[in-house]
């Protein structure tokens, strides 16, 4: 009787072991399938973020309003070219730098290095966006234009506030563990990720509204000239950036959750 009981226990243990092995194999196959989509989405996100900045810079440099007097860059008082710094620096900060910050954890580096790269890119995003804000307020104030009068303006300010909250929350992770409990870290991480997603959504909306607003002011859209072509290209790239970055973030979280299950 005892031997029979032992045999049944051994068989049950072997069966459970086999089930666990099968489950691990399924998870491994699933991870490999998701990685096939993950790495292309990373590449597209990096390329589109870079291309978007190039397109915006080219637009302000050579095609703005299809008027050479308004094309190029300057910090001279009352110059219409002062404004042109604004879209370039804002897209550099909130599209290019943010993309590098979000995807820095995809690099095969020690976690501390990834964390520092994440912080550095977010800090650069702050610097670029601060210069971009200075440019638009300088242009408005020197030319007696009202500030914060459009949907683009308010979405932009909301993006700045959300980004600031996310940045400050992220700094808490640099504090020694004795100053912040594990439970508090978990709550902060959830808050940090939520604000990160919200900031990306608002950034996308703000850039899209900014392009539309600028083209409307320039009144070149109906002509379908050179400015129309480059701004249309920028919008298409913006959409590709938003989709690829969202996919990269979602796939990374999915792959990471499967790795934790396997470990």
mmCIF file of C-alpha atoms in Angstrom:
data_model
loop_
_atom_site.group_PDB
_atom_site.id
_atom_site.type_symbol
_atom_site.label_atom_id
_atom_site.label_comp_id
_atom_site.label_asym_id
_atom_site.label_seq_id
_atom_site.Cartn_x
_atom_site.Cartn_y
_atom_site.Cartn_z
ATOM 1 C CA UNK A 1 0.000 0.000 0.000
ATOM 2 C CA UNK A 2 2.791 2.431 0.959
ATOM 3 C CA UNK A 3 4.758 1.575 -2.194
ATOM 4 C CA UNK A 4 1.644 2.159 -4.295
ATOM 5 C CA UNK A 5 1.154 5.553 -2.636
ATOM 6 C CA UNK A 6 4.757 6.505 -3.303
ATOM 7 C CA UNK A 7 4.442 5.474 -6.943
ATOM 8 C CA UNK A 8 1.322 7.624 -7.378
ATOM 9 C CA UNK A 9 3.092 10.620 -5.808
ATOM 10 C CA UNK A 10 6.090 10.130 -8.083
ATOM 11 C CA UNK A 11 3.864 9.895 -11.154
ATOM 12 C CA UNK A 12 1.986 13.035 -10.088
ATOM 13 C CA UNK A 13 5.282 14.908 -9.561
ATOM 14 C CA UNK A 14 6.543 13.839 -12.988
ATOM 15 C CA UNK A 15 3.260 14.927 -14.554
ATOM 16 C CA UNK A 16 3.477 18.345 -12.893
ATOM 17 C CA UNK A 17 7.092 18.681 -13.992
ATOM 18 C CA UNK A 18 6.075 17.893 -17.561
ATOM 19 C CA UNK A 19 3.300 20.488 -17.463
ATOM 20 C CA UNK A 20 5.711 23.125 -16.184
ATOM 21 C CA UNK A 21 8.187 22.265 -18.923
ATOM 22 C CA UNK A 22 5.472 22.547 -21.570
ATOM 23 C CA UNK A 23 4.365 25.873 -20.140
ATOM 24 C CA UNK A 24 7.940 27.220 -20.220
ATOM 25 C CA UNK A 25 8.328 26.068 -23.816
ATOM 26 C CA UNK A 26 5.088 27.830 -24.783
ATOM 27 C CA UNK A 27 6.238 31.004 -23.042
ATOM 28 C CA UNK A 28 9.606 30.808 -24.800
ATOM 29 C CA UNK A 29 7.944 30.378 -28.212
ATOM 30 C CA UNK A 30 5.526 33.217 -27.452
ATOM 31 C CA UNK A 31 8.415 35.496 -26.434
ATOM 32 C CA UNK A 32 10.299 34.719 -29.652
ATOM 33 C CA UNK A 33 7.215 35.549 -31.738
ATOM 34 C CA UNK A 34 6.695 38.870 -29.967
ATOM 35 C CA UNK A 35 10.397 39.758 -30.332
ATOM 36 C CA UNK A 36 10.039 39.424 -34.113
ATOM 37 C CA UNK A 37 7.615 42.362 -33.977
ATOM 38 C CA UNK A 38 9.309 44.176 -31.091
ATOM 39 C CA UNK A 39 12.669 44.916 -32.709
ATOM 40 C CA UNK A 40 11.200 46.286 -35.980
ATOM 41 C CA UNK A 41 8.902 48.529 -33.926
ATOM 42 C CA UNK A 42 11.959 49.820 -32.021
ATOM 43 C CA UNK A 43 13.719 50.616 -35.290
ATOM 44 C CA UNK A 44 10.685 52.373 -36.781
ATOM 45 C CA UNK A 45 10.174 54.425 -33.592
ATOM 46 C CA UNK A 46 13.801 55.628 -33.628
ATOM 47 C CA UNK A 47 13.792 56.371 -37.368
ATOM 48 C CA UNK A 48 10.457 58.226 -37.384
ATOM 49 C CA UNK A 49 11.368 60.317 -34.313
ATOM 50 C CA UNK A 50 14.582 61.394 -36.056
ATOM 51 C CA UNK A 51 12.864 61.968 -39.400
ATOM 52 C CA UNK A 52 10.145 64.077 -37.786
ATOM 53 C CA UNK A 53 12.717 66.494 -36.350
ATOM 54 C CA UNK A 54 14.477 66.676 -39.739
ATOM 55 C CA UNK A 55 11.190 67.446 -41.520
ATOM 56 C CA UNK A 56 10.191 70.153 -39.027
ATOM 57 C CA UNK A 57 13.655 71.733 -39.243
ATOM 58 C CA UNK A 58 13.548 71.651 -43.067
ATOM 59 C CA UNK A 59 10.044 73.151 -43.035
ATOM 60 C CA UNK A 60 11.078 76.099 -40.855
ATOM 61 C CA UNK A 61 14.375 76.534 -42.675
ATOM 62 C CA UNK A 62 13.222 76.445 -46.294
ATOM 63 C CA UNK A 63 9.434 76.164 -46.704
ATOM 64 C CA UNK A 64 7.738 78.160 -43.923
ATOM 65 C CA UNK A 65 4.839 80.195 -45.383
ATOM 66 C CA UNK A 66 6.579 79.856 -48.751
ATOM 67 C CA UNK A 67 8.081 83.239 -47.878
ATOM 68 C CA UNK A 68 11.862 83.666 -47.656
ATOM 69 C CA UNK A 69 11.402 86.492 -45.127
ATOM 70 C CA UNK A 70 9.916 84.004 -42.671
ATOM 71 C CA UNK A 71 12.287 81.117 -43.342
ATOM 72 C CA UNK A 72 15.395 80.340 -41.312
ATOM 73 C CA UNK A 73 16.263 81.057 -37.682
ATOM 74 C CA UNK A 74 17.111 84.137 -35.658
ATOM 75 C CA UNK A 75 17.023 85.502 -32.100
ATOM 76 C CA UNK A 76 16.770 89.135 -33.278
ATOM 77 C CA UNK A 77 14.085 91.233 -31.630
ATOM 78 C CA UNK A 78 10.686 91.112 -33.386
ATOM 79 C CA UNK A 79 12.018 88.841 -36.119
ATOM 80 C CA UNK A 80 9.424 86.359 -37.469
ATOM 81 C CA UNK A 81 12.252 83.819 -37.572
ATOM 82 C CA UNK A 82 12.368 83.674 -33.755
ATOM 83 C CA UNK A 83 9.197 81.592 -33.750
ATOM 84 C CA UNK A 84 10.803 78.978 -36.000
ATOM 85 C CA UNK A 85 12.940 77.730 -33.122
ATOM 86 C CA UNK A 86 9.772 76.721 -31.258
ATOM 87 C CA UNK A 87 8.555 73.739 -33.358
ATOM 88 C CA UNK A 88 12.106 72.470 -33.886
ATOM 89 C CA UNK A 89 13.059 72.449 -30.209
ATOM 90 C CA UNK A 90 9.684 71.132 -29.028
ATOM 91 C CA UNK A 91 9.708 68.160 -31.426
ATOM 92 C CA UNK A 92 13.349 67.499 -30.560
ATOM 93 C CA UNK A 93 12.469 67.414 -26.877
ATOM 94 C CA UNK A 94 9.094 65.731 -26.785
ATOM 95 C CA UNK A 95 9.454 63.395 -29.769
ATOM 96 C CA UNK A 96 13.130 62.585 -30.306
ATOM 97 C CA UNK A 97 14.520 62.796 -26.748
ATOM 98 C CA UNK A 98 11.436 61.201 -25.204
ATOM 99 C CA UNK A 99 11.687 58.277 -27.633
ATOM 100 C CA UNK A 100 15.317 57.708 -26.646
ATOM 101 C CA UNK A 101 14.393 57.917 -22.963
ATOM 102 C CA UNK A 102 11.459 55.498 -23.195
ATOM 103 C CA UNK A 103 13.383 52.953 -25.271
ATOM 104 C CA UNK A 104 16.673 53.210 -23.352
ATOM 105 C CA UNK A 105 15.698 50.109 -21.360
ATOM 106 C CA UNK A 106 15.731 48.091 -24.593
ATOM 107 C CA UNK A 107 19.521 48.378 -24.729
ATOM 108 C CA UNK A 108 21.446 45.295 -23.493
ATOM 109 C CA UNK A 109 23.193 47.208 -20.729
ATOM 110 C CA UNK A 110 23.295 46.972 -16.908
ATOM 111 C CA UNK A 111 20.067 48.226 -15.356
ATOM 112 C CA UNK A 112 21.794 51.169 -13.653
ATOM 113 C CA UNK A 113 23.231 52.330 -17.001
ATOM 114 C CA UNK A 114 19.785 52.048 -18.617
ATOM 115 C CA UNK A 115 18.326 54.055 -15.749
ATOM 116 C CA UNK A 116 20.926 56.818 -16.097
ATOM 117 C CA UNK A 117 20.405 56.988 -19.888
ATOM 118 C CA UNK A 118 16.664 57.227 -19.238
ATOM 119 C CA UNK A 119 17.269 60.172 -16.898
ATOM 120 C CA UNK A 120 19.765 61.915 -19.214
ATOM 121 C CA UNK A 121 17.422 61.788 -22.212
ATOM 122 C CA UNK A 122 14.501 63.060 -20.123
ATOM 123 C CA UNK A 123 16.696 65.908 -18.850
ATOM 124 C CA UNK A 124 17.686 66.805 -22.424
ATOM 125 C CA UNK A 125 13.985 66.796 -23.349
ATOM 126 C CA UNK A 126 13.401 69.354 -20.583
ATOM 127 C CA UNK A 127 16.230 71.558 -21.830
ATOM 128 C CA UNK A 128 15.060 71.517 -25.460
ATOM 129 C CA UNK A 129 11.429 72.146 -24.511
ATOM 130 C CA UNK A 130 12.443 75.060 -22.246
ATOM 131 C CA UNK A 131 14.266 76.711 -25.172
ATOM 132 C CA UNK A 132 11.269 76.039 -27.411
ATOM 133 C CA UNK A 133 8.917 77.673 -24.905
ATOM 134 C CA UNK A 134 11.217 80.654 -24.529
ATOM 135 C CA UNK A 135 11.227 81.135 -28.305
ATOM 136 C CA UNK A 136 7.436 81.236 -28.686
ATOM 137 C CA UNK A 137 6.879 83.522 -25.674
ATOM 138 C CA UNK A 138 9.651 85.861 -26.881
ATOM 139 C CA UNK A 139 8.100 86.013 -30.349
ATOM 140 C CA UNK A 140 4.585 86.641 -29.001
ATOM 141 C CA UNK A 141 5.609 89.263 -26.441
ATOM 142 C CA UNK A 142 7.802 91.232 -28.851
ATOM 143 C CA UNK A 143 5.099 91.274 -31.519
ATOM 144 C CA UNK A 144 2.147 91.982 -29.189
ATOM 145 C CA UNK A 145 0.546 88.574 -29.771
ATOM 146 C CA UNK A 146 -1.589 87.099 -26.986
ATOM 147 C CA UNK A 147 -0.167 84.011 -25.285
ATOM 148 C CA UNK A 148 -2.077 80.773 -24.641
ATOM 149 C CA UNK A 149 -5.054 81.458 -26.874
ATOM 150 C CA UNK A 150 -5.488 78.139 -28.755
ATOM 151 C CA UNK A 151 -6.074 74.429 -28.193
ATOM 152 C CA UNK A 152 -2.475 73.808 -29.238
ATOM 153 C CA UNK A 153 -1.248 76.209 -26.557
ATOM 154 C CA UNK A 154 -3.231 74.622 -23.753
ATOM 155 C CA UNK A 155 -2.433 71.072 -24.787
ATOM 156 C CA UNK A 156 1.210 72.128 -24.896
ATOM 157 C CA UNK A 157 1.114 73.550 -21.372
ATOM 158 C CA UNK A 158 -0.685 70.435 -20.117
ATOM 159 C CA UNK A 159 2.074 68.327 -21.700
ATOM 160 C CA UNK A 160 4.716 70.399 -19.886
ATOM 161 C CA UNK A 161 2.935 69.939 -16.544
ATOM 162 C CA UNK A 162 2.498 66.184 -17.039
ATOM 163 C CA UNK A 163 6.119 65.840 -18.093
ATOM 164 C CA UNK A 164 7.269 67.784 -15.044
ATOM 165 C CA UNK A 165 5.276 65.541 -12.705
ATOM 166 C CA UNK A 166 6.651 62.434 -14.419
ATOM 167 C CA UNK A 167 10.218 63.750 -14.204
ATOM 168 C CA UNK A 168 9.980 64.570 -10.506
ATOM 169 C CA UNK A 169 8.378 61.191 -9.790
ATOM 170 C CA UNK A 170 11.204 59.472 -11.660
ATOM 171 C CA UNK A 171 13.840 61.242 -9.557
ATOM 172 C CA UNK A 172 12.440 59.466 -6.506
ATOM 173 C CA UNK A 173 13.830 56.168 -7.856
ATOM 174 C CA UNK A 174 17.351 57.548 -7.426
ATOM 175 C CA UNK A 175 16.814 57.842 -3.678
ATOM 176 C CA UNK A 176 18.380 55.156 -1.439
ATOM 177 C CA UNK A 177 16.000 52.365 -0.410
ATOM 178 C CA UNK A 178 16.167 53.420 3.242
ATOM 179 C CA UNK A 179 14.371 56.664 2.330
ATOM 180 C CA UNK A 180 11.565 55.079 0.322
ATOM 181 C CA UNK A 181 9.817 51.776 0.998
ATOM 182 C CA UNK A 182 9.311 48.993 -1.556
ATOM 183 C CA UNK A 183 5.544 49.573 -1.486
ATOM 184 C CA UNK A 184 6.037 53.282 -2.144
ATOM 185 C CA UNK A 185 8.354 52.466 -5.045
ATOM 186 C CA UNK A 186 5.691 50.227 -6.604
ATOM 187 C CA UNK A 187 3.076 52.967 -6.327
ATOM 188 C CA UNK A 188 5.486 55.550 -7.743
ATOM 189 C CA UNK A 189 6.356 53.245 -10.641
ATOM 190 C CA UNK A 190 2.678 52.855 -11.513
ATOM 191 C CA UNK A 191 2.222 56.636 -11.285
ATOM 192 C CA UNK A 192 5.387 57.227 -13.346
ATOM 193 C CA UNK A 193 4.249 54.883 -16.132
ATOM 194 C CA UNK A 194 0.761 56.388 -16.221
ATOM 195 C CA UNK A 195 2.163 59.907 -16.545
ATOM 196 C CA UNK A 196 4.614 58.695 -19.190
ATOM 197 C CA UNK A 197 1.827 57.309 -21.368
ATOM 198 C CA UNK A 198 -0.327 60.411 -20.796
ATOM 199 C CA UNK A 199 2.597 62.677 -21.742
ATOM 200 C CA UNK A 200 3.198 60.762 -24.977
ATOM 201 C CA UNK A 201 -0.480 60.991 -25.941
ATOM 202 C CA UNK A 202 -0.566 64.729 -25.206
ATOM 203 C CA UNK A 203 2.732 65.247 -27.070
ATOM 204 C CA UNK A 204 1.315 63.550 -30.151
ATOM 205 C CA UNK A 205 -1.865 65.640 -30.026
ATOM 206 C CA UNK A 206 0.050 68.878 -29.398
ATOM 207 C CA UNK A 207 2.421 68.372 -32.338
ATOM 208 C CA UNK A 208 -0.470 67.479 -34.673
ATOM 209 C CA UNK A 209 -2.445 70.578 -33.613
ATOM 210 C CA UNK A 210 0.677 72.733 -33.869
ATOM 211 C CA UNK A 211 1.307 71.725 -37.485
ATOM 212 C CA UNK A 212 -2.346 72.356 -38.366
ATOM 213 C CA UNK A 213 -2.360 75.726 -36.607
ATOM 214 C CA UNK A 214 0.822 76.926 -38.313
ATOM 215 C CA UNK A 215 -0.345 75.868 -41.791
ATOM 216 C CA UNK A 216 -3.702 77.599 -41.146
ATOM 217 C CA UNK A 217 -1.939 80.850 -40.193
ATOM 218 C CA UNK A 218 0.320 80.623 -43.251
ATOM 219 C CA UNK A 219 -2.716 80.055 -45.524
ATOM 220 C CA UNK A 220 -0.716 77.891 -47.907
ATOM 221 C CA UNK A 221 -2.667 74.645 -47.524
ATOM 222 C CA UNK A 222 -5.224 75.247 -50.316
ATOM 223 C CA UNK A 223 -2.395 75.989 -52.770
ATOM 224 C CA UNK A 224 -0.960 72.502 -52.211
ATOM 225 C CA UNK A 225 2.526 73.844 -52.808
ATOM 226 C CA UNK A 226 5.870 72.910 -51.289
ATOM 227 C CA UNK A 227 4.830 73.702 -47.698
ATOM 228 C CA UNK A 228 1.712 71.550 -48.054
ATOM 229 C CA UNK A 229 3.859 68.597 -49.156
ATOM 230 C CA UNK A 230 6.384 68.794 -46.337
ATOM 231 C CA UNK A 231 3.747 69.302 -43.630
ATOM 232 C CA UNK A 232 1.714 66.377 -45.000
ATOM 233 C CA UNK A 233 4.861 64.244 -44.858
ATOM 234 C CA UNK A 234 5.446 65.393 -41.265
ATOM 235 C CA UNK A 235 1.916 64.361 -40.262
ATOM 236 C CA UNK A 236 2.333 60.894 -41.818
ATOM 237 C CA UNK A 237 5.673 60.437 -40.026
ATOM 238 C CA UNK A 238 4.093 61.685 -36.787
ATOM 239 C CA UNK A 239 1.398 58.994 -37.042
ATOM 240 C CA UNK A 240 4.012 56.322 -37.778
ATOM 241 C CA UNK A 241 6.018 57.521 -34.772
ATOM 242 C CA UNK A 242 3.019 57.335 -32.440
ATOM 243 C CA UNK A 243 2.019 53.849 -33.603
ATOM 244 C CA UNK A 244 5.530 52.347 -33.584
ATOM 245 C CA UNK A 245 6.440 53.813 -30.194
ATOM 246 C CA UNK A 246 3.150 52.586 -28.682
ATOM 247 C CA UNK A 247 3.784 49.121 -30.140
ATOM 248 C CA UNK A 248 7.356 49.056 -28.802
ATOM 249 C CA UNK A 249 6.211 49.999 -25.293
ATOM 250 C CA UNK A 250 3.352 47.461 -25.262
ATOM 251 C CA UNK A 251 5.522 44.634 -26.640
ATOM 252 C CA UNK A 252 8.353 45.385 -24.238
ATOM 253 C CA UNK A 253 5.992 45.191 -21.260
ATOM 254 C CA UNK A 254 4.505 41.939 -22.594
ATOM 255 C CA UNK A 255 7.915 40.327 -23.148
ATOM 256 C CA UNK A 256 9.121 41.516 -19.736
ATOM 257 C CA UNK A 257 6.063 40.019 -18.012
ATOM 258 C CA UNK A 258 6.713 36.671 -19.726
ATOM 259 C CA UNK A 259 10.365 36.751 -18.602
ATOM 260 C CA UNK A 260 9.214 37.202 -15.008
ATOM 261 C CA UNK A 261 6.867 34.220 -15.341
ATOM 262 C CA UNK A 262 9.695 32.065 -16.651
ATOM 263 C CA UNK A 263 12.077 33.049 -13.870
#
